[in-house]
CSV table of C-alpha atoms in Angstrom, one decimal:
chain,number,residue,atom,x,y,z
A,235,UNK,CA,81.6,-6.0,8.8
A,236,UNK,CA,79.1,-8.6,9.5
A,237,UNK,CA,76.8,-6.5,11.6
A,238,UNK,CA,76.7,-3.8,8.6
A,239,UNK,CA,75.8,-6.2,6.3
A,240,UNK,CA,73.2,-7.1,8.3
A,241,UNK,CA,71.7,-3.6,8.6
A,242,UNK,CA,72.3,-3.4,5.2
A,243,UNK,CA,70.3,-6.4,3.8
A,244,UNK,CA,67.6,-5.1,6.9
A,245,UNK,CA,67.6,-1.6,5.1
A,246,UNK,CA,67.2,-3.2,1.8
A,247,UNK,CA,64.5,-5.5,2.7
A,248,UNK,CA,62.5,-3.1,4.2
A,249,UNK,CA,62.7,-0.5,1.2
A,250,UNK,CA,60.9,-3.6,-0.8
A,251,UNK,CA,58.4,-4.0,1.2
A,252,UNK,CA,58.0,-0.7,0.6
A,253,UNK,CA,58.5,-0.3,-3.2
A,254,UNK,CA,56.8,-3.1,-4.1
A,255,UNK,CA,53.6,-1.8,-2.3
A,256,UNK,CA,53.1,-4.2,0.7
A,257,UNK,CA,53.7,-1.6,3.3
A,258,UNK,CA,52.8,2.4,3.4
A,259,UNK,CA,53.4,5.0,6.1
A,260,UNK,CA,52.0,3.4,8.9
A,261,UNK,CA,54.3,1.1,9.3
A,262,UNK,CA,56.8,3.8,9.7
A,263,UNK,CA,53.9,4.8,12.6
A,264,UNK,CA,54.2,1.5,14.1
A,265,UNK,CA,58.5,1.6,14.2
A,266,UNK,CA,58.4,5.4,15.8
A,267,UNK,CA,56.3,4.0,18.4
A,268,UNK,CA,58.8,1.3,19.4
A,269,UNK,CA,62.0,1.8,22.0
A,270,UNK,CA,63.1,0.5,24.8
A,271,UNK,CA,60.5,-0.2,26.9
A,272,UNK,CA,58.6,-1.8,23.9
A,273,UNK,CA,61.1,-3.1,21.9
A,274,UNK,CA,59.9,-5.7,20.1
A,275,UNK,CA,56.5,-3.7,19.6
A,276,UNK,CA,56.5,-3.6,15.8
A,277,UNK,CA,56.6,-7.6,15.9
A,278,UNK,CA,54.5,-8.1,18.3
A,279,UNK,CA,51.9,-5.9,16.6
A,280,UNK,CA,52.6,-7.8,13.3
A,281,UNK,CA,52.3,-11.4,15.1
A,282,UNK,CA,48.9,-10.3,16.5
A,283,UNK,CA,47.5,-9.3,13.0
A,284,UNK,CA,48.5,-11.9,11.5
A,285,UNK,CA,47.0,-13.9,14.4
A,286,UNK,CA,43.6,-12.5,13.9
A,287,UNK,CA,43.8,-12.4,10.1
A,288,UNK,CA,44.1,-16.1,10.1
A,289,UNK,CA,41.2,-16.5,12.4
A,290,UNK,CA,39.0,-13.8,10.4
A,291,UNK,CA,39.9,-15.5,6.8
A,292,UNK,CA,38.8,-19.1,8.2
A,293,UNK,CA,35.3,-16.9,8.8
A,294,UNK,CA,35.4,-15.3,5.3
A,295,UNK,CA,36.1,-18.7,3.8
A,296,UNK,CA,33.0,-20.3,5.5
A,297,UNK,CA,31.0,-17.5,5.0
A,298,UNK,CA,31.9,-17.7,1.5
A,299,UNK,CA,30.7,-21.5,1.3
A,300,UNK,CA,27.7,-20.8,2.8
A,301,UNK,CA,24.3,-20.7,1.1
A,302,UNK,CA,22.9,-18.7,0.1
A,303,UNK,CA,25.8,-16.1,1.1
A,304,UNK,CA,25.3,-13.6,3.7
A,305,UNK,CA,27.3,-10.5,1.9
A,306,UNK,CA,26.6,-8.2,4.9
A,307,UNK,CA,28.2,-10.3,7.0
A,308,UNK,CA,31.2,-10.7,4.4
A,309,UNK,CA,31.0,-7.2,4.1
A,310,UNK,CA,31.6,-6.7,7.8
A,311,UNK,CA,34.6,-9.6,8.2
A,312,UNK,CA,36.6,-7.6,5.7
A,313,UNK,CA,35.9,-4.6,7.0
A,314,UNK,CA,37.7,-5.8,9.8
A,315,UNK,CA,40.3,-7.2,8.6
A,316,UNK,CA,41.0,-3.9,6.2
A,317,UNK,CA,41.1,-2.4,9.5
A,318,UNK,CA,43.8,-4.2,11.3
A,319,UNK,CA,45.6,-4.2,7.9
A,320,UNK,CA,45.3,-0.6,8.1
A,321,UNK,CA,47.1,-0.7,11.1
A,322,UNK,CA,50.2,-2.4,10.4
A,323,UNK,CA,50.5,-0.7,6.8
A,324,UNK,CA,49.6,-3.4,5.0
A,325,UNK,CA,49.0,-1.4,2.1
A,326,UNK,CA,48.1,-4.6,-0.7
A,327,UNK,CA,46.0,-6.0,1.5
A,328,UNK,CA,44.2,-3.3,2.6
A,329,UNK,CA,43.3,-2.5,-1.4
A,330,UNK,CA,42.2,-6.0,-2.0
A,331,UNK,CA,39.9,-5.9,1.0
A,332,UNK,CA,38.6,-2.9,-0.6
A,333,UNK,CA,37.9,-4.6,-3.9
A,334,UNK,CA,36.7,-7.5,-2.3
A,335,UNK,CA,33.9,-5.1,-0.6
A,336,UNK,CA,32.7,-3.7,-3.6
A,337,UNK,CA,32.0,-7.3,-4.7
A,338,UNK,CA,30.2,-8.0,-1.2
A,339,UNK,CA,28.2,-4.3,-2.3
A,340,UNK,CA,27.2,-6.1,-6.2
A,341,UNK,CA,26.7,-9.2,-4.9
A,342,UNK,CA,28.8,-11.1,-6.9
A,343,UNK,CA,30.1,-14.0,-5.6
A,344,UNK,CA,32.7,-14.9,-8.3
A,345,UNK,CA,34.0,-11.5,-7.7
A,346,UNK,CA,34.3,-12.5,-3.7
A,347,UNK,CA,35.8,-15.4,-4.4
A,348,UNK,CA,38.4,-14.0,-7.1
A,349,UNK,CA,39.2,-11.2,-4.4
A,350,UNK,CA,39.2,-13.9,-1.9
A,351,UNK,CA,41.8,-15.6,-3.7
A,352,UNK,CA,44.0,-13.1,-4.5
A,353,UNK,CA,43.9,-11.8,-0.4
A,354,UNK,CA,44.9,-15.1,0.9
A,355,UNK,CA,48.0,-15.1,-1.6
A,356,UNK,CA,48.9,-11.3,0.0
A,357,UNK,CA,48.7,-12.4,3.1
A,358,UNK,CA,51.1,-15.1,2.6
A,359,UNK,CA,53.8,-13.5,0.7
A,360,UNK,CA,53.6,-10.4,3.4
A,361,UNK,CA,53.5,-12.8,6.1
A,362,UNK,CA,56.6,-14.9,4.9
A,363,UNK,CA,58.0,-11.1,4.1
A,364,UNK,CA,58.2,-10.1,7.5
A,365,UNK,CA,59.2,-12.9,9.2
A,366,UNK,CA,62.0,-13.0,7.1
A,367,UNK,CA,62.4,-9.1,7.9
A,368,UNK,CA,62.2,-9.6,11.6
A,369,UNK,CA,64.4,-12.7,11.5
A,370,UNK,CA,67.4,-10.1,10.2
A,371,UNK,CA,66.3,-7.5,12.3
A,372,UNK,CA,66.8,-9.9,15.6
A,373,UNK,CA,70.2,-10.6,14.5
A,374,UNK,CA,70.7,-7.0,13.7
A,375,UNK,CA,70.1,-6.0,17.1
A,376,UNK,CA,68.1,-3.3,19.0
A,377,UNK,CA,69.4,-0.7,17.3
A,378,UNK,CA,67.6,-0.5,14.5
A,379,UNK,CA,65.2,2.7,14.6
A,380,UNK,CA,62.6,3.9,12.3
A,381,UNK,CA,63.7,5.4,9.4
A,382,UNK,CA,62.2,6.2,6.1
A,383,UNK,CA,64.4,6.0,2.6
A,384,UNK,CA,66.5,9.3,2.1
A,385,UNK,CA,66.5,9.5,5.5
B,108,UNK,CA,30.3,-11.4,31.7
B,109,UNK,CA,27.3,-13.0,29.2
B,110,UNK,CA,23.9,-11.6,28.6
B,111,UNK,CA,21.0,-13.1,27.0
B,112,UNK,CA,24.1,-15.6,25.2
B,113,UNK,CA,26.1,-12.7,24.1
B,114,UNK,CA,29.4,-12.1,25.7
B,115,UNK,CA,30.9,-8.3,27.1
B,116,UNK,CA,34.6,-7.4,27.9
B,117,UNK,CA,35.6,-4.3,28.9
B,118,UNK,CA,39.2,-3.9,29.6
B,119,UNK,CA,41.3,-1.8,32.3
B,120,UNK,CA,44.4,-0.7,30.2
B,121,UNK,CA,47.9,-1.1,31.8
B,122,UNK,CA,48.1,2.6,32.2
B,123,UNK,CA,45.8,2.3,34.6
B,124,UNK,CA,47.6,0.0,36.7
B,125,UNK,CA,44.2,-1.5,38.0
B,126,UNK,CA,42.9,2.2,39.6
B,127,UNK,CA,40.9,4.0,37.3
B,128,UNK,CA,43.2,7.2,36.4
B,129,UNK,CA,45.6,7.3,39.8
B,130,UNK,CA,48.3,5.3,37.8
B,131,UNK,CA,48.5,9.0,35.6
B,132,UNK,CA,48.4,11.4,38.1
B,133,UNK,CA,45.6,13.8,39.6
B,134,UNK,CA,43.8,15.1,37.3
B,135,UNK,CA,44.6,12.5,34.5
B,136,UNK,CA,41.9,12.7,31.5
B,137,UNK,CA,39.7,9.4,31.4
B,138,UNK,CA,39.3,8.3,27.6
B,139,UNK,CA,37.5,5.7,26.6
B,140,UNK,CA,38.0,3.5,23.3
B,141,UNK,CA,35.8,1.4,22.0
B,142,UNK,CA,36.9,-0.6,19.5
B,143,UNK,CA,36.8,-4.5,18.7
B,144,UNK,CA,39.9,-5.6,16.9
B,145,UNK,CA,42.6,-6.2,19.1
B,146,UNK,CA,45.3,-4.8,16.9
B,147,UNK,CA,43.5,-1.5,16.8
B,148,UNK,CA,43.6,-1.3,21.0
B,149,UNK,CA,46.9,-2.5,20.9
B,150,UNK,CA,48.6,0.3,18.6
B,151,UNK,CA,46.2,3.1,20.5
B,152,UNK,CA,47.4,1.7,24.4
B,153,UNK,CA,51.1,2.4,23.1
B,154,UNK,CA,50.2,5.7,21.5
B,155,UNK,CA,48.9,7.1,24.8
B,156,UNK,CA,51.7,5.9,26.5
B,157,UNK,CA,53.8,8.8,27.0
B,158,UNK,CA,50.3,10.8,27.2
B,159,UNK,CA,49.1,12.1,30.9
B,160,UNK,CA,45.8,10.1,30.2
B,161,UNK,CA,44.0,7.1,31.6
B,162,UNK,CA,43.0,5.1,29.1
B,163,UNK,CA,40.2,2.3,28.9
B,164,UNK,CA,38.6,0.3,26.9
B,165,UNK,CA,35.2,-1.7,25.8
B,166,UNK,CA,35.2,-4.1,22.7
B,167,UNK,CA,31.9,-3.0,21.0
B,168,UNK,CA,29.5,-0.9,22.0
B,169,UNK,CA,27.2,-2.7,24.6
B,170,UNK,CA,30.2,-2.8,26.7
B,171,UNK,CA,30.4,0.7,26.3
B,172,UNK,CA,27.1,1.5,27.0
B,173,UNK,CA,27.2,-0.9,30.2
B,174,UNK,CA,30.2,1.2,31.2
B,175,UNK,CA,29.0,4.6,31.2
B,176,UNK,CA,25.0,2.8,32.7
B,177,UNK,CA,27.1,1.3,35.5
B,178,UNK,CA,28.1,5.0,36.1
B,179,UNK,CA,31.7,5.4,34.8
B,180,UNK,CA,32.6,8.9,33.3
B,181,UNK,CA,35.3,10.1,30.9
B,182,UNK,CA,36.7,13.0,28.7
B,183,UNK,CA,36.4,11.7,25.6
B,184,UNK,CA,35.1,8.8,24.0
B,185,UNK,CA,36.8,6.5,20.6
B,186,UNK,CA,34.2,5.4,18.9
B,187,UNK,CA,35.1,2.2,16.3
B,188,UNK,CA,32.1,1.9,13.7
B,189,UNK,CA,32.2,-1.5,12.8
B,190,UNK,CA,31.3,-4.1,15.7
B,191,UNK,CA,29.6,-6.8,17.0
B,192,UNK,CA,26.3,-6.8,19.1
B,193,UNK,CA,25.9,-3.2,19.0
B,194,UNK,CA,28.1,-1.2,16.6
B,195,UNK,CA,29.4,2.4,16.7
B,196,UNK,CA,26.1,4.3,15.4
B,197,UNK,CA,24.2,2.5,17.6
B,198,UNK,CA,26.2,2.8,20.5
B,199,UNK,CA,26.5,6.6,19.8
B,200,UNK,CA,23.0,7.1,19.9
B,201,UNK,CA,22.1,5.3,23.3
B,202,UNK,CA,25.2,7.2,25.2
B,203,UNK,CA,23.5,10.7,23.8
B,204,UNK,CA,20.4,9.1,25.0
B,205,UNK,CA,21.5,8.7,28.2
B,206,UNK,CA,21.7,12.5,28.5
B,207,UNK,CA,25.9,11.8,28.4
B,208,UNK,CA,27.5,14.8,26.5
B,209,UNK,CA,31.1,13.5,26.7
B,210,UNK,CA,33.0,14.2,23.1
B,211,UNK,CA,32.8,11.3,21.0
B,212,UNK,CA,34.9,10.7,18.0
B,213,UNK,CA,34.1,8.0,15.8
B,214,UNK,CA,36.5,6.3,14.1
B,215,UNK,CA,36.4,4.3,10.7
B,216,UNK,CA,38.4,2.5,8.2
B,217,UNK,CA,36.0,3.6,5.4
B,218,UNK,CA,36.1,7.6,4.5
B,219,UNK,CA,32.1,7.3,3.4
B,220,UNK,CA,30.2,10.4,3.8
B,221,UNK,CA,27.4,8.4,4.7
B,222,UNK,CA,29.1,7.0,7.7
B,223,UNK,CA,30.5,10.2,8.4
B,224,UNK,CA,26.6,11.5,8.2
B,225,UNK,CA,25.3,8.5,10.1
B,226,UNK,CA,27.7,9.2,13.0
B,227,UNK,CA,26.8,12.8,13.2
B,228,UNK,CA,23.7,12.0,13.3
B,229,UNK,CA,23.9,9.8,16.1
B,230,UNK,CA,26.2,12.2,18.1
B,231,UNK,CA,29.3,12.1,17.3
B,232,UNK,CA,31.1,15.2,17.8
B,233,UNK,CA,33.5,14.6,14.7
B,234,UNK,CA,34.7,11.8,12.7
B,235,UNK,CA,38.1,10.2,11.9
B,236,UNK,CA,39.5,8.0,9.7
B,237,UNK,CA,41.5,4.9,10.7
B,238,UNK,CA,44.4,4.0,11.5
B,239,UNK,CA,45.4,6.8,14.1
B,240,UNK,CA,48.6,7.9,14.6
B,241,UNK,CA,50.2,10.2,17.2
B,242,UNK,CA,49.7,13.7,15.6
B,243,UNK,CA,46.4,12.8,15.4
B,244,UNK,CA,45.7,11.7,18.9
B,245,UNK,CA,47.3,14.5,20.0
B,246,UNK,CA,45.4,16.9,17.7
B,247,UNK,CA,42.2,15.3,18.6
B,248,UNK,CA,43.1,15.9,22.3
B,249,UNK,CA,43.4,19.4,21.7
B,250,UNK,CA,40.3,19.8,20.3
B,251,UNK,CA,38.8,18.8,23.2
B,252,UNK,CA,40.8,20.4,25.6
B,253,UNK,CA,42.6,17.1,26.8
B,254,UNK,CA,45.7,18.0,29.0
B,255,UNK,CA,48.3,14.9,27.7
B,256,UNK,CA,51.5,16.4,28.9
């Protein structure tokens, strides 16, 4: 009874993430590539971007302080971090990124700083999303698959 | 290894088991991806997995041009745009220099015709856009003629 509820609240959780626009399709990628050989793959994934993306937003941050501002090189930070974003479906993130390099392309610093912002809050709230997914999923157990909703 | 201040890594994947392409079988394709965020090698060493291939990798494009200088061949190449020290265009364009006619497929987070152009330009063969997934792999070794199973 326990264990369903569990897979239940699991389920649930991971249809939000969804709904609400944090995650798209490739996260679905990332599960179908996880089994028993890899079986904490889709964590260990997620820990690793979220590794790097702290390390890249202390650049953007200091970049961002700099003067005068070097927006190619702001430019390229975020291009990285859409990109490993892109990889884990972080779908909010990956849009802000996105608006942020337009900004970087105007040169408008507010605007960077704004998007900026705004990126550091989606990071946290996705970060503090899935570790409270992952922390269900490890008392779930291994046998939660991949599935997507109405499946 | 440095250079001139600037630092190289080129990586052996796990497939490999530390031989270049026994740990696959005879006849296991060579593919090379070149590609500087971690997460991105990550996710594309598990999607080859299961594939008959030996994969290896360079994290920007001087190690990949060092690689295929210092004499090492493959099938296909995975070309990231965006990296440091020499980036995906660039890197492109010295490996066709180098008289090296191995398919090369960039790959990019942005969708741009222009970096689309620019890569064609350079060499490539085709472009992609990021993030990669299995159908695609497997598509893109099919293309090329890639034996993965």
């Amino acid at each position: 009874m326990e264990y369903a509820n569990l897979r239940r609240q699991a389920a649930s959780m991971k249809k939000n993430l969804f709904d609400q626009g944090y995650l798209d399709e490739q996260f679905y990628q990332l599960e179908e590539l996880q089994d028993d050989s890899s079986p904490n793959f889709v964590e260990e994934v997620v820990t690793l971007f979220f590794r790097d993306s702290a390390r890249l937003s202390s650049n953007i941050e200091l970049a961002l302080e700099k003067q005068p501002q070097d927006f190619n090189k702001l430019d390229i930070y975020m291009q990285q971090l859409k990109g490993s974003g892109s990889s884990i479906g972080a779908s909010r993130m990956k849009n802000e990124c996105t608006t942020f390099r337009e900004y970087c392309k105007a040169e408008n610093i507010e605007g960077c700083v704004r998007s900026f912002q705004k990126l550091k809050r989606e990071h946290t709230t996705l970060r503090q999303k899935l570790e409270s997914y992952f922390q269900l999923l490890r008392q779930v157990g291994p046998t939660e698959r991949a599935t997507r909703p109405g499946v | 290894m440095a250079l001139g201040g600037a630092r190289f890594r080129y990586i052996i994947s796990s497939n490999t088991l530390g031989r270049f392409g026994l740990a696959m079988g005879e006849g296991a394709k060579r593919i090379l991806l070149v590609e500087d965020t971690e997460v991105n090698r990550v996710v594309v060493r598990r999607l080859v997995r299961e594939l008959n291939v030996s994969l290896e990798e360079a994290e920007n494009g001087q190690a990949a041009v060092d690689l295929i200088r210092g004499g090492r061949t493959y099938d296909l190449i995975l070309m990231d745009k965006e990296m440091p020290v020499v980036d995906g265009h660039e890197a492109t364009r010295q490996i066709r220099s180098l008289g090296v006619t191995t398919p090369i497929v960039a790959l990019s987070g942005d969708s741009l015709e222009s970096d689309r152009d620019l890569f064609l330009q350079a060499g490539a063969d085709e472009f992609q856009p990021k993030p990669l997934t299995r159908d695609k792999l497997i598509n893109i070794f099919s293309r090329y003629g890639l034996d993965y199973d």
